[in-house]
Short mmCIF file of C-alpha atoms and ligand atoms in Angstrom, two decimals:
data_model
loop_
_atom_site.label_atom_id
_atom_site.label_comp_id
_atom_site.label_asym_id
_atom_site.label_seq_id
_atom_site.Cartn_x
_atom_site.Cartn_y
_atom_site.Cartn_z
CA UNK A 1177 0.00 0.00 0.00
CA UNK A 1178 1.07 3.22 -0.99
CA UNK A 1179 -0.05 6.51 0.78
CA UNK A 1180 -0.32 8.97 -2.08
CA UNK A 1181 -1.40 11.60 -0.30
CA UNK A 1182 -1.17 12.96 3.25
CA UNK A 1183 -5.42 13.55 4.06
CA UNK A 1184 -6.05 10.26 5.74
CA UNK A 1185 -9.53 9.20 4.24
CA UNK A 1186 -11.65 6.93 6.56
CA UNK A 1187 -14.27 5.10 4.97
CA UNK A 1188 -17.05 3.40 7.68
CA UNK A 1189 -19.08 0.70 6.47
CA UNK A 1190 -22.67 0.35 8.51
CA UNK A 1191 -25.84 -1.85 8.24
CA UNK A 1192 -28.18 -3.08 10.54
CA UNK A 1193 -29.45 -1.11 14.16
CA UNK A 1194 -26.62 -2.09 16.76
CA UNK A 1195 -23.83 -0.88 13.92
CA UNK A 1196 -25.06 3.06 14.32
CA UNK A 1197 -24.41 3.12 18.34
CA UNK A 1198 -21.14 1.58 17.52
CA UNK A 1199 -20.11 4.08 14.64
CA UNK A 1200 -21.40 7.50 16.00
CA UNK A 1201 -18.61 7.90 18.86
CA UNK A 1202 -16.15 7.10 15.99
CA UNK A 1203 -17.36 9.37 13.48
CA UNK A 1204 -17.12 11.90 16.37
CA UNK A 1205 -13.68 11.78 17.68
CA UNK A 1206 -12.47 12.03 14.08
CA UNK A 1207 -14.70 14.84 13.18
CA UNK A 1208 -12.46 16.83 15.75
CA UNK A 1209 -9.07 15.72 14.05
CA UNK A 1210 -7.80 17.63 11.80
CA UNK A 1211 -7.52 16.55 8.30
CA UNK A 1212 -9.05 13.82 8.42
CA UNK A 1213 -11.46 13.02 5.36
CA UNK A 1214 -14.40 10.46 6.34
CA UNK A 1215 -17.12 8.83 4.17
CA UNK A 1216 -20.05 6.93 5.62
CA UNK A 1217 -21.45 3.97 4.07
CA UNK A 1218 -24.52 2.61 5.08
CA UNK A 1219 -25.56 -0.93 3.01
CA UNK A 1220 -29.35 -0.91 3.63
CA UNK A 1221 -29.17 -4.00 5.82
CA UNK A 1222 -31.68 -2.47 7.88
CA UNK A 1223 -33.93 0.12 6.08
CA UNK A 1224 -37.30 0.30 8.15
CA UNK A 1225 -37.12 4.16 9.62
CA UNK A 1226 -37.73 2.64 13.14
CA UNK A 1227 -34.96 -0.13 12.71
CA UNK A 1228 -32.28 3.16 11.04
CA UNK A 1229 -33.19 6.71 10.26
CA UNK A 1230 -34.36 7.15 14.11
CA UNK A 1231 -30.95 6.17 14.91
CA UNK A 1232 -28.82 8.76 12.77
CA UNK A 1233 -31.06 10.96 14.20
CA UNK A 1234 -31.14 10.44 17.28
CA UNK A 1235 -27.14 9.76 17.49
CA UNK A 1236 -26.44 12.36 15.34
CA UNK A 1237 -25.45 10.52 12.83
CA UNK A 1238 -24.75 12.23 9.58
CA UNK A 1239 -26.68 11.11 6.70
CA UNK A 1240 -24.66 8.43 5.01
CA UNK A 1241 -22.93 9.26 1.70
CA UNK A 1242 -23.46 6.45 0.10
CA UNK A 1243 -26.83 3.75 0.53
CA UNK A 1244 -26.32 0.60 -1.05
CA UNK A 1245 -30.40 0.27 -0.36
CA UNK A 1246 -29.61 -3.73 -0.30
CA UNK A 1247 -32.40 -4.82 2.13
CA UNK A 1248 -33.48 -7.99 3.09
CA UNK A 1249 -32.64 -11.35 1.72
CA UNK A 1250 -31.20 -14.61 2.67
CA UNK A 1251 -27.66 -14.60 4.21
CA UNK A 1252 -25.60 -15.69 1.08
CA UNK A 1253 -28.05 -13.26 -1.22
CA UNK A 1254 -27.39 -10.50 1.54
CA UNK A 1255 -23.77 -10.55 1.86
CA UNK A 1256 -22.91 -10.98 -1.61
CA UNK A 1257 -25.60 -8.23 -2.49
CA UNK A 1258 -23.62 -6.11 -0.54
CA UNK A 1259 -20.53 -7.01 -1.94
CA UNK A 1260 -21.29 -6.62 -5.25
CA UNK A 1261 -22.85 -3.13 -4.63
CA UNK A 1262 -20.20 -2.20 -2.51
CA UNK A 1263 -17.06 -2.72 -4.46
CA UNK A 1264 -17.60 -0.23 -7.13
CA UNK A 1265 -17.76 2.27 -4.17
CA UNK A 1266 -14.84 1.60 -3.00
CA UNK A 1267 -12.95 1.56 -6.28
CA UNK A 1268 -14.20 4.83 -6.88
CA UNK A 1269 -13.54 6.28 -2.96
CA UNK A 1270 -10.40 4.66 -2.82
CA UNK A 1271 -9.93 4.72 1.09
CA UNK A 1272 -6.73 4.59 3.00
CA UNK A 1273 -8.78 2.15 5.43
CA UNK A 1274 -12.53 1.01 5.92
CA UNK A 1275 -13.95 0.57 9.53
CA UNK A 1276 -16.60 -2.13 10.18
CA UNK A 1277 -18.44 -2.67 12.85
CA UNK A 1278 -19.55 -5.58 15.17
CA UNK A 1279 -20.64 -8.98 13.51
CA UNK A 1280 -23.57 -8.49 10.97
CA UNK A 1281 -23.65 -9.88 7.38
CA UNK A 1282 -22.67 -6.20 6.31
CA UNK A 1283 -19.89 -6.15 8.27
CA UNK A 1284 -17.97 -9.38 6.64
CA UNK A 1285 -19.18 -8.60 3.19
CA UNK A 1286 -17.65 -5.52 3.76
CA UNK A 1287 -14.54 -6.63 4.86
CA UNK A 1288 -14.14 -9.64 2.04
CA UNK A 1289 -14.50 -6.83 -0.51
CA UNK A 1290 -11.58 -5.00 0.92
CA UNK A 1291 -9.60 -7.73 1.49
CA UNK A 1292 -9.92 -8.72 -2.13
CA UNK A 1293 -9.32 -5.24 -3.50
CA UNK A 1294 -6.15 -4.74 -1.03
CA UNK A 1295 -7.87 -1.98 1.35
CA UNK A 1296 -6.75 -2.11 5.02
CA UNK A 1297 -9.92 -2.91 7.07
CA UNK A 1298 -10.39 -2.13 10.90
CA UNK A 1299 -12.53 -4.14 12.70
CA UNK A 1300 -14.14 -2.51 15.91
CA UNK A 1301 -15.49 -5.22 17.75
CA UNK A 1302 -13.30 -7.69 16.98
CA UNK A 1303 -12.07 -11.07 18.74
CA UNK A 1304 -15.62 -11.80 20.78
CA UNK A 1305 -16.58 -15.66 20.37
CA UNK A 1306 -19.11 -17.72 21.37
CA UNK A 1307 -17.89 -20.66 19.90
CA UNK A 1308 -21.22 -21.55 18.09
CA UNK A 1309 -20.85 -21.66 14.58
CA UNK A 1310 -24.44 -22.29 14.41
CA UNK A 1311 -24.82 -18.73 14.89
CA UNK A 1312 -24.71 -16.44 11.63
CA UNK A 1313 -22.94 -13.72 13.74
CA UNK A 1314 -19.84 -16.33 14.64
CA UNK A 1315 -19.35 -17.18 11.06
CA UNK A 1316 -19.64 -13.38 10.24
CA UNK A 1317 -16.54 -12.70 12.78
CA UNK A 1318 -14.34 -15.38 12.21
CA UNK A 1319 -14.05 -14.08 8.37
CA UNK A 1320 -14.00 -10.64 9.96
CA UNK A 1321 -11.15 -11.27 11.79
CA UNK A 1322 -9.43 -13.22 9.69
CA UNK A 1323 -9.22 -10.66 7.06
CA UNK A 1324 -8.83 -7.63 9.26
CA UNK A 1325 -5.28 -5.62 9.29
CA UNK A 1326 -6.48 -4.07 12.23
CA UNK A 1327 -8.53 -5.54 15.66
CA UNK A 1328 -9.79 -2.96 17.74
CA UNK A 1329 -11.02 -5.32 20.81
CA UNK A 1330 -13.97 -4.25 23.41
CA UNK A 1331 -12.32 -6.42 26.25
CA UNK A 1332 -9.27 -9.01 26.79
CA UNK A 1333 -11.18 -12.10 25.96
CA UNK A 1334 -11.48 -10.66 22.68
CA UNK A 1335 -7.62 -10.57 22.82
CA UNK A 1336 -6.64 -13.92 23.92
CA UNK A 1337 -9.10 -15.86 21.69
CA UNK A 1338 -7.51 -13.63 18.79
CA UNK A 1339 -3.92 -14.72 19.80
CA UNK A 1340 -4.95 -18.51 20.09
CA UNK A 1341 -6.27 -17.72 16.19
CA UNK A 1342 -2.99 -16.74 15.22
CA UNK A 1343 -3.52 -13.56 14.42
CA UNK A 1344 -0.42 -11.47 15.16
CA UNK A 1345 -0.28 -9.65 18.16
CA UNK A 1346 0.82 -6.30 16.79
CA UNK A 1347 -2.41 -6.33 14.50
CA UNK A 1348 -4.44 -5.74 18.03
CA UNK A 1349 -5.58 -3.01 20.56
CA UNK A 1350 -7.45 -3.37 23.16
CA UNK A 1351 -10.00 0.08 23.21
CA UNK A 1352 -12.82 -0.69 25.23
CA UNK A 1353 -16.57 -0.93 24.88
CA UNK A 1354 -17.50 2.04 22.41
CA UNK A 1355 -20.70 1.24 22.49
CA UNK A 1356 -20.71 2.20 25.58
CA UNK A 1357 -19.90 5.99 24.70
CA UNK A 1358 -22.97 6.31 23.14
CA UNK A 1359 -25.00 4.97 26.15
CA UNK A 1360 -22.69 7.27 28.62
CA UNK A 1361 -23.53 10.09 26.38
CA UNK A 1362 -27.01 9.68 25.27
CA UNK A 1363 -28.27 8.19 29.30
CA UNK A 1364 -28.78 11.80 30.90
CA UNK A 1365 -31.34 12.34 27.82
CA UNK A 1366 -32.61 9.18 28.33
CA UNK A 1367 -33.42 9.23 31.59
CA UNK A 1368 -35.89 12.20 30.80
CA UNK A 1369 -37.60 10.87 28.41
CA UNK A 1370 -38.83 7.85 30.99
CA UNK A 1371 -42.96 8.37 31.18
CA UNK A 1372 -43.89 9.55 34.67
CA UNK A 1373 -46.45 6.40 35.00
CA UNK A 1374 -43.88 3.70 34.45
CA UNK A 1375 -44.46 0.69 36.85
CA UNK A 1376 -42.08 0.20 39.80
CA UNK A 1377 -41.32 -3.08 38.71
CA UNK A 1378 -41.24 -4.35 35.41
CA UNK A 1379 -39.18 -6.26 32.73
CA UNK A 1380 -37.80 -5.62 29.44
CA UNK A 1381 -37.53 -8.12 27.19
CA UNK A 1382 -36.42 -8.45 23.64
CA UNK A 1383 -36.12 -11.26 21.14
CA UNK A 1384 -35.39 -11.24 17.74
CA UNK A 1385 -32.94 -14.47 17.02
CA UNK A 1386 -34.31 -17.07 14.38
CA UNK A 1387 -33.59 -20.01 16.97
CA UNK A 1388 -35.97 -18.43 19.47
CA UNK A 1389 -38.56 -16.42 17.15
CA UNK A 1390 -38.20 -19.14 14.16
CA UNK A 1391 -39.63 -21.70 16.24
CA UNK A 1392 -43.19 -21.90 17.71
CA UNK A 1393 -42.89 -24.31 20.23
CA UNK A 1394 -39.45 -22.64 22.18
CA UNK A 1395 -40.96 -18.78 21.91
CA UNK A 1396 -44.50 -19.89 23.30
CA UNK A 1397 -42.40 -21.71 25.93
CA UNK A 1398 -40.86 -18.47 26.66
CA UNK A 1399 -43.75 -16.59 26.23
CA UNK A 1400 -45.63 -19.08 28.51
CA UNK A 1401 -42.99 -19.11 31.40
CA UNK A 1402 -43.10 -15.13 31.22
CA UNK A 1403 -46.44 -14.73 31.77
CA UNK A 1404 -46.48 -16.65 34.84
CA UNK A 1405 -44.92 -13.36 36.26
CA UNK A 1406 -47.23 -10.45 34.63
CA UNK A 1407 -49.13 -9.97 38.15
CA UNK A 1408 -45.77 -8.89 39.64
CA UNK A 1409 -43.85 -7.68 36.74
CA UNK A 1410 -44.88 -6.07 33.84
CA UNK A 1411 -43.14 -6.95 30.79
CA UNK A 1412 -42.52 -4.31 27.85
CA UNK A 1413 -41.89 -6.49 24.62
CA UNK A 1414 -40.23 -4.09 21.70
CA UNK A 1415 -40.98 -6.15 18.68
CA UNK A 1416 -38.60 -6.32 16.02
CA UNK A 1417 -39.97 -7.10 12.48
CA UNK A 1418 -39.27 -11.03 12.54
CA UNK A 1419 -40.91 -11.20 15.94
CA UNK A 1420 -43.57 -9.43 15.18
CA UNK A 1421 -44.18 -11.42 12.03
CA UNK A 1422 -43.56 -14.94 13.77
CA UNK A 1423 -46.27 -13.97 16.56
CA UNK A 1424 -48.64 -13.60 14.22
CA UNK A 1425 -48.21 -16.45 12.25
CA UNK A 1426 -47.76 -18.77 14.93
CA UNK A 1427 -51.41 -17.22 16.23
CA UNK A 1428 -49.58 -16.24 19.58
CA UNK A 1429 -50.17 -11.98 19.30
CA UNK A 1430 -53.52 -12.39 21.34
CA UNK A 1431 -51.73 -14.26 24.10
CA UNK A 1432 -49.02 -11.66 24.62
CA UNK A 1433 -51.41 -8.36 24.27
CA UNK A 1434 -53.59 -9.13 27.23
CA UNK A 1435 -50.94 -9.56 29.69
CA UNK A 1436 -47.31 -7.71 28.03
CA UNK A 1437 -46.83 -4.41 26.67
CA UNK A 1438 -46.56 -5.01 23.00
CA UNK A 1439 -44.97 -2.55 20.96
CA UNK A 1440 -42.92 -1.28 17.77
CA UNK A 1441 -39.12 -1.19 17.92
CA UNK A 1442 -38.21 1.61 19.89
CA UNK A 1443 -36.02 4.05 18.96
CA UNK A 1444 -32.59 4.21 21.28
CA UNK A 1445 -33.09 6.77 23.74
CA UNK A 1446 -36.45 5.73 25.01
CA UNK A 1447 -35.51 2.12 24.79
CA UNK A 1448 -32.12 3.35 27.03
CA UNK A 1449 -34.84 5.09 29.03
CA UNK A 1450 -36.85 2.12 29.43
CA UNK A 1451 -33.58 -0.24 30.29
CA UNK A 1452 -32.17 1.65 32.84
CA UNK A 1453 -34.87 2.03 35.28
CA UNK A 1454 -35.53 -1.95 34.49
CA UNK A 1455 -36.03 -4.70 37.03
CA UNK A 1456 -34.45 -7.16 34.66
CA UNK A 1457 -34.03 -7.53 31.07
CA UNK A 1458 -34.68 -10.66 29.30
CA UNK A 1459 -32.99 -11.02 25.84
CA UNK A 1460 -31.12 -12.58 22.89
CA UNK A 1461 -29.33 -9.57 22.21
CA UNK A 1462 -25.76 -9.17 22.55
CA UNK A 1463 -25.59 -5.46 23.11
CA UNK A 1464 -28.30 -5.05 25.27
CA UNK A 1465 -26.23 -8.27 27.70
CA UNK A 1466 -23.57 -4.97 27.50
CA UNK A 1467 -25.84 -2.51 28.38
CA UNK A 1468 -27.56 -4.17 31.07
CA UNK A 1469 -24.57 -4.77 32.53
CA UNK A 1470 -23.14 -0.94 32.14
CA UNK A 1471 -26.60 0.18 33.94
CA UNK A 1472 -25.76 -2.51 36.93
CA UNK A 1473 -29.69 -3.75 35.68
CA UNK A 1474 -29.45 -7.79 35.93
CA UNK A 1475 -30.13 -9.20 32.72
CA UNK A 1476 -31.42 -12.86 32.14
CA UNK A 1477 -30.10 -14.15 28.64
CA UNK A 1478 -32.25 -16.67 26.82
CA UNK A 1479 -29.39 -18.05 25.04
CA UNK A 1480 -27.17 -21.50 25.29
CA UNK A 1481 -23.61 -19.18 25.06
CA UNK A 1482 -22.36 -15.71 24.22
CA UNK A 1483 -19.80 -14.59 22.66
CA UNK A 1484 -19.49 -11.37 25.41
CA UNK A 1485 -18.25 -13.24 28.55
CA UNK A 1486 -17.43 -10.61 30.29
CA UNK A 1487 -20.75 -9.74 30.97
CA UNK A 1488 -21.35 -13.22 32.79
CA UNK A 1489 -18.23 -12.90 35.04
CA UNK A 1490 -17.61 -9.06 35.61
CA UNK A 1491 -21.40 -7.77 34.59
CA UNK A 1492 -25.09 -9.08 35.41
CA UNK A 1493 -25.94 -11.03 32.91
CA UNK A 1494 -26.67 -14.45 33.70
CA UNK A 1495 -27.02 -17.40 30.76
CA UNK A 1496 -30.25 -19.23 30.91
CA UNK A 1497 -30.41 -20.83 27.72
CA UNK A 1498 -33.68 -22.62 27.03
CA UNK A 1499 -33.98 -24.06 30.41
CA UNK A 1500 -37.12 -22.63 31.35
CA UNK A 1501 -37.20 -23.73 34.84
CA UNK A 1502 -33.28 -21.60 35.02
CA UNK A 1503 -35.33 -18.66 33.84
CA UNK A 1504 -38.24 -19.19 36.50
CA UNK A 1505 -35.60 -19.51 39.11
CA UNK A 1506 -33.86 -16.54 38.13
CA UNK A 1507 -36.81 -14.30 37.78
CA UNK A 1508 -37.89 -15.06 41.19
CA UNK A 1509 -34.63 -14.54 42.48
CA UNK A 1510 -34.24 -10.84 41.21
CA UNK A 1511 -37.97 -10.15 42.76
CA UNK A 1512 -36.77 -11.32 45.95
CA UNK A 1513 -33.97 -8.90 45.51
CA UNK A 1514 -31.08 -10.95 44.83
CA UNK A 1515 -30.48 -10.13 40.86
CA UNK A 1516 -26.89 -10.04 39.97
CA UNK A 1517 -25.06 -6.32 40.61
CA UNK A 1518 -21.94 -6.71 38.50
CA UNK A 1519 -19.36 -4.37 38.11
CA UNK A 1520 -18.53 -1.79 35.33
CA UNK A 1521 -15.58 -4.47 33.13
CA UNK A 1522 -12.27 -1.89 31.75
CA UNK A 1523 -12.48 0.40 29.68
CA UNK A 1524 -16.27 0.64 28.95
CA UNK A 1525 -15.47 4.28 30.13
CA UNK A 1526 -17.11 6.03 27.47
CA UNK A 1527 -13.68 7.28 25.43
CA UNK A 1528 -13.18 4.05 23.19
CA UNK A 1529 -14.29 5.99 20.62
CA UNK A 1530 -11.16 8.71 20.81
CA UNK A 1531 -8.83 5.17 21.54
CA UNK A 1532 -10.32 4.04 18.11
CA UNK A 1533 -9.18 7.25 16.76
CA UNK A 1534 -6.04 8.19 18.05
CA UNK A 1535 -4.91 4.22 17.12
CA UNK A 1536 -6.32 4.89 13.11
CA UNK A 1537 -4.36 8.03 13.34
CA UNK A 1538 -1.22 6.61 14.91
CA UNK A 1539 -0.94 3.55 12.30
CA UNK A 1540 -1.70 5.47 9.48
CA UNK A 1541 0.97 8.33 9.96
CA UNK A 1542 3.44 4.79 10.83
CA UNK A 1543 2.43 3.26 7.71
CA UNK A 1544 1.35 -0.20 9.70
CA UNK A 1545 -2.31 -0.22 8.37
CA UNK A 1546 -1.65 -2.24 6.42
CA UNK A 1547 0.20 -5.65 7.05
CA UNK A 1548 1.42 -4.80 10.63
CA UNK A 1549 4.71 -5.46 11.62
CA UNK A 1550 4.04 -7.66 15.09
CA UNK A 1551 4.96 -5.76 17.28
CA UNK A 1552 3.36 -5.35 20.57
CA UNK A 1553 -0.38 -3.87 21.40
CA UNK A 1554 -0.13 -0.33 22.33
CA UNK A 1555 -2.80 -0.70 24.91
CA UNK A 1556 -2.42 -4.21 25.85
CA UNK A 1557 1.23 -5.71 25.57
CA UNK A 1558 0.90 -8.10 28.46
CA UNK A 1559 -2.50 -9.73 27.31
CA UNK A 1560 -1.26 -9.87 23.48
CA UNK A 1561 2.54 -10.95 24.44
CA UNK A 1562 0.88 -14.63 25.42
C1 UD1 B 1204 -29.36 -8.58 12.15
C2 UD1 B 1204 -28.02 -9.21 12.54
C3 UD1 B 1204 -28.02 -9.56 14.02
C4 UD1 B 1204 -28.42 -8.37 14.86
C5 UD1 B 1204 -29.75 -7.83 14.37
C6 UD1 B 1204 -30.23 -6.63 15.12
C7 UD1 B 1204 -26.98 -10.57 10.78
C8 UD1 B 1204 -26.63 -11.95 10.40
N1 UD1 B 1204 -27.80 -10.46 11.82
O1 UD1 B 1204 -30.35 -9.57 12.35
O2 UD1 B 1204 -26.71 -9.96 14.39
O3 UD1 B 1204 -28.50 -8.77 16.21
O4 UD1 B 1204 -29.61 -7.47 12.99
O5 UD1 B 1204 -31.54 -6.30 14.73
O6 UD1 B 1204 -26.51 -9.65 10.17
N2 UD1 B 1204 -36.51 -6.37 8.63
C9 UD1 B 1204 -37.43 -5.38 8.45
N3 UD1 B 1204 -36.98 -4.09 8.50
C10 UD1 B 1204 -35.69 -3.78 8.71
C11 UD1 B 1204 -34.77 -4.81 8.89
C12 UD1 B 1204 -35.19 -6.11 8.85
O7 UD1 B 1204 -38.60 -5.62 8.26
O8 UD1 B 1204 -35.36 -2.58 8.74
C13 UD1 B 1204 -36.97 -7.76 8.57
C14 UD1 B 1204 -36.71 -8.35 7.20
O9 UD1 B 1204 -37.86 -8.93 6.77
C15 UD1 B 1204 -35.67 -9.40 7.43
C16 UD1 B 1204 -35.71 -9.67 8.93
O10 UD1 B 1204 -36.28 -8.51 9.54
O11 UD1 B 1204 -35.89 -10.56 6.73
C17 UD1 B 1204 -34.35 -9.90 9.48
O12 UD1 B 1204 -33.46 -8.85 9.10
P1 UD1 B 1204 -31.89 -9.15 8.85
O13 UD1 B 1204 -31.16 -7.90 8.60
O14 UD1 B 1204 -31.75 -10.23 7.83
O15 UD1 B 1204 -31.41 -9.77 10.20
P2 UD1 B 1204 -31.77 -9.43 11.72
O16 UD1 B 1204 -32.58 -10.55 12.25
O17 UD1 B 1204 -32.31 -8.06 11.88
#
């Protein structure tokens, strides 16, 4: 790679709803650099105004330069899709690196197209496992990873299962949570946006994964064993457009209305709202496992693994895969009280955002974008060293 010119020129690649929290703190802290030329590309992954628009908006996100408009399709339409509509753009942009984000289809089609055309990539997110391949995401950041010159990690597991990949220690820093900026940020607004009538108690809950929505017999059974607790906690279900779909074909959208709060997928800050004065939140989300655990609110994953440990042993998340009886026990054990309090895991501090920035910056003006020497981790040389 040659640098031809002295204007670094940034080029972020976003799709789907928990990219945008992810790229706003970035797009930020480079915003205030000087010289720095950025272009945001957003693939259409997710296009439904309450699944994207609401979130440029509300984060402040400018309006992308480029829309690939791709939409929705099956994973191997998706991704190549994308890749196909994406590698005109950037042949034409001709970036010094592109930044992708987190683990969704758009974020390895993104990455293969670079790879293939020579572009450095950055990965922010990189290194989490759950060691399921079943899952779409794991696929989606093995390849990431793989191909990425640089891995910008959200906390040390992400390091060590990187090193045990081979992937060259010099290649990664650890930056923190950045996702977390945006909560840190955005929470103060949040918090005054919560309606005055909200019950005192009341869960959150969120599903949206094909192996709990996809099948009718494990979400009734989760459906079932959560209304067994409406008397004494409300639940407030934010559907996302599979769920939503499923529920209605599967004839179960009568059951939930009388006793849960049914509703469209909120937009961040009143779903932040809504999470941080939670009794629990029940999910298959892996941000909102983060989230929960940032806002110390114990949170009850209906999930086998996760590829976010950290949240199990530092936060308050607590695995109950499909064991309904787990999730019966744990329920009852957070309304006597007893929910998990975690603790606040390093660097989810709200500046990951200027780490992610100043470490572009740094490699770019070195010239080790691209096929880093291995040298050590600037933030983590004991971790990566192993
Ligand atoms: C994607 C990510 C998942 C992430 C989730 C957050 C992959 C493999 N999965 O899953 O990791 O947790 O986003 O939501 O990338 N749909 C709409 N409107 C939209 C977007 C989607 O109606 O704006 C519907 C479409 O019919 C689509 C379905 O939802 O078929 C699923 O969307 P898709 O982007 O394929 O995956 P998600 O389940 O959202």
């Amino acid at each position: 790679m040659t640098y031809s010119h002295q204007l670094p020129h940034i080029l972020h690649v976003v799709g789907a709803r928990p990219n945008f929290m992810k790229v706003a703190p970035v797009l930020r802290a480079l915003a205030t650099r000087p010289a720095v030329k950025q272009t945001l590309v957003h693939t259409g992954q997710h296009y439904d105004a309450n699944m994207s628009d609401v979130f440029f908006r509300q984060l402040e996100i400018p309006a992308p330069d480029v829309n690939l408009s791709v939409g929705a399709g099956s994973h191997a339409w998706q991704t190549a899709e994308i890749m196909i509509r994406f590698e005109p753009v950037v042949q034409q942009c001709e970036p010094d690196v592109v930044v992708v984000y987190g683990d969704v289809n758009s974020t390895a089609a993104a990455a293969l197209v670079c790879a293939k055309l020579n572009v450095p990539v950055a990965h922010v997110e990189a290194g989490l496992r759950s060691f399921d391949r079943t899952m779409p995401e794991e696929i989606n950041r093995l390849v990431t990873d793989q191909l990425s010159d640089l891995l910008l990690t959200p906390s040390l597991d992400g390091n060590r299962n990187l090193a045990r990949e081979g992937i060259a220690p010099g290649k990664v820093a650890f930056v923190g949570n950045v996702m977390i900026d945006t909560l840190a940020r955005l929470l103060p607004l949040a918090i005054q946006t919560v309606p005055a009538d909200l019950p005192k108690c009341y869960g959150l809950l969120t599903l949206h994964r094909p192996s709990n929505v996809d099948n009718p017999e494990i979400l009734r059974s989760i459906l079932q064993t959560l209304l067994e607790f409406t008397d004494e906690l409300d639940i407030f279900f934010p559907l996302h457009p599979r769920t939503q779909r499923r529920l209605d074909e599967f004839g179960l959208t009568c059951l939930c209305q009388r006793k849960m709060r049914l509703m469209d997928p909120l937009p961040y800050v009143e779903f932040l709202g809504l999470q941080h004065r939670a009794t629990c939140v029940i999910t298959d989300s892996g941000g909102i496992q983060e989230e929960a655990t940032f806002l110390g609110v114990p949170c009850l994953t209906v999930r086998e693994n996760t590829e976010r440990p950290i949240t199990v042993t530092c936060g308050t998340n607590t695995l109950v895969g499909r064991n309904m009886d787990l999730l019966t026990a744990e329920i009852r054990r957070i309304l006597a009280g007893q929910g998990k309090l975690g603790a606040r895991p390093e660097l989810w501090d709200g500046r990951a955002g200027e780490r992610i920035a100043d470490c572009l910056l740094e490699r770019y003006a070195q010239g080790t974008l691209w096929n880093a020497p291995q040298s050590q981790s600037m933030f983590a040389p004991a971790e990566t060293a192993q």
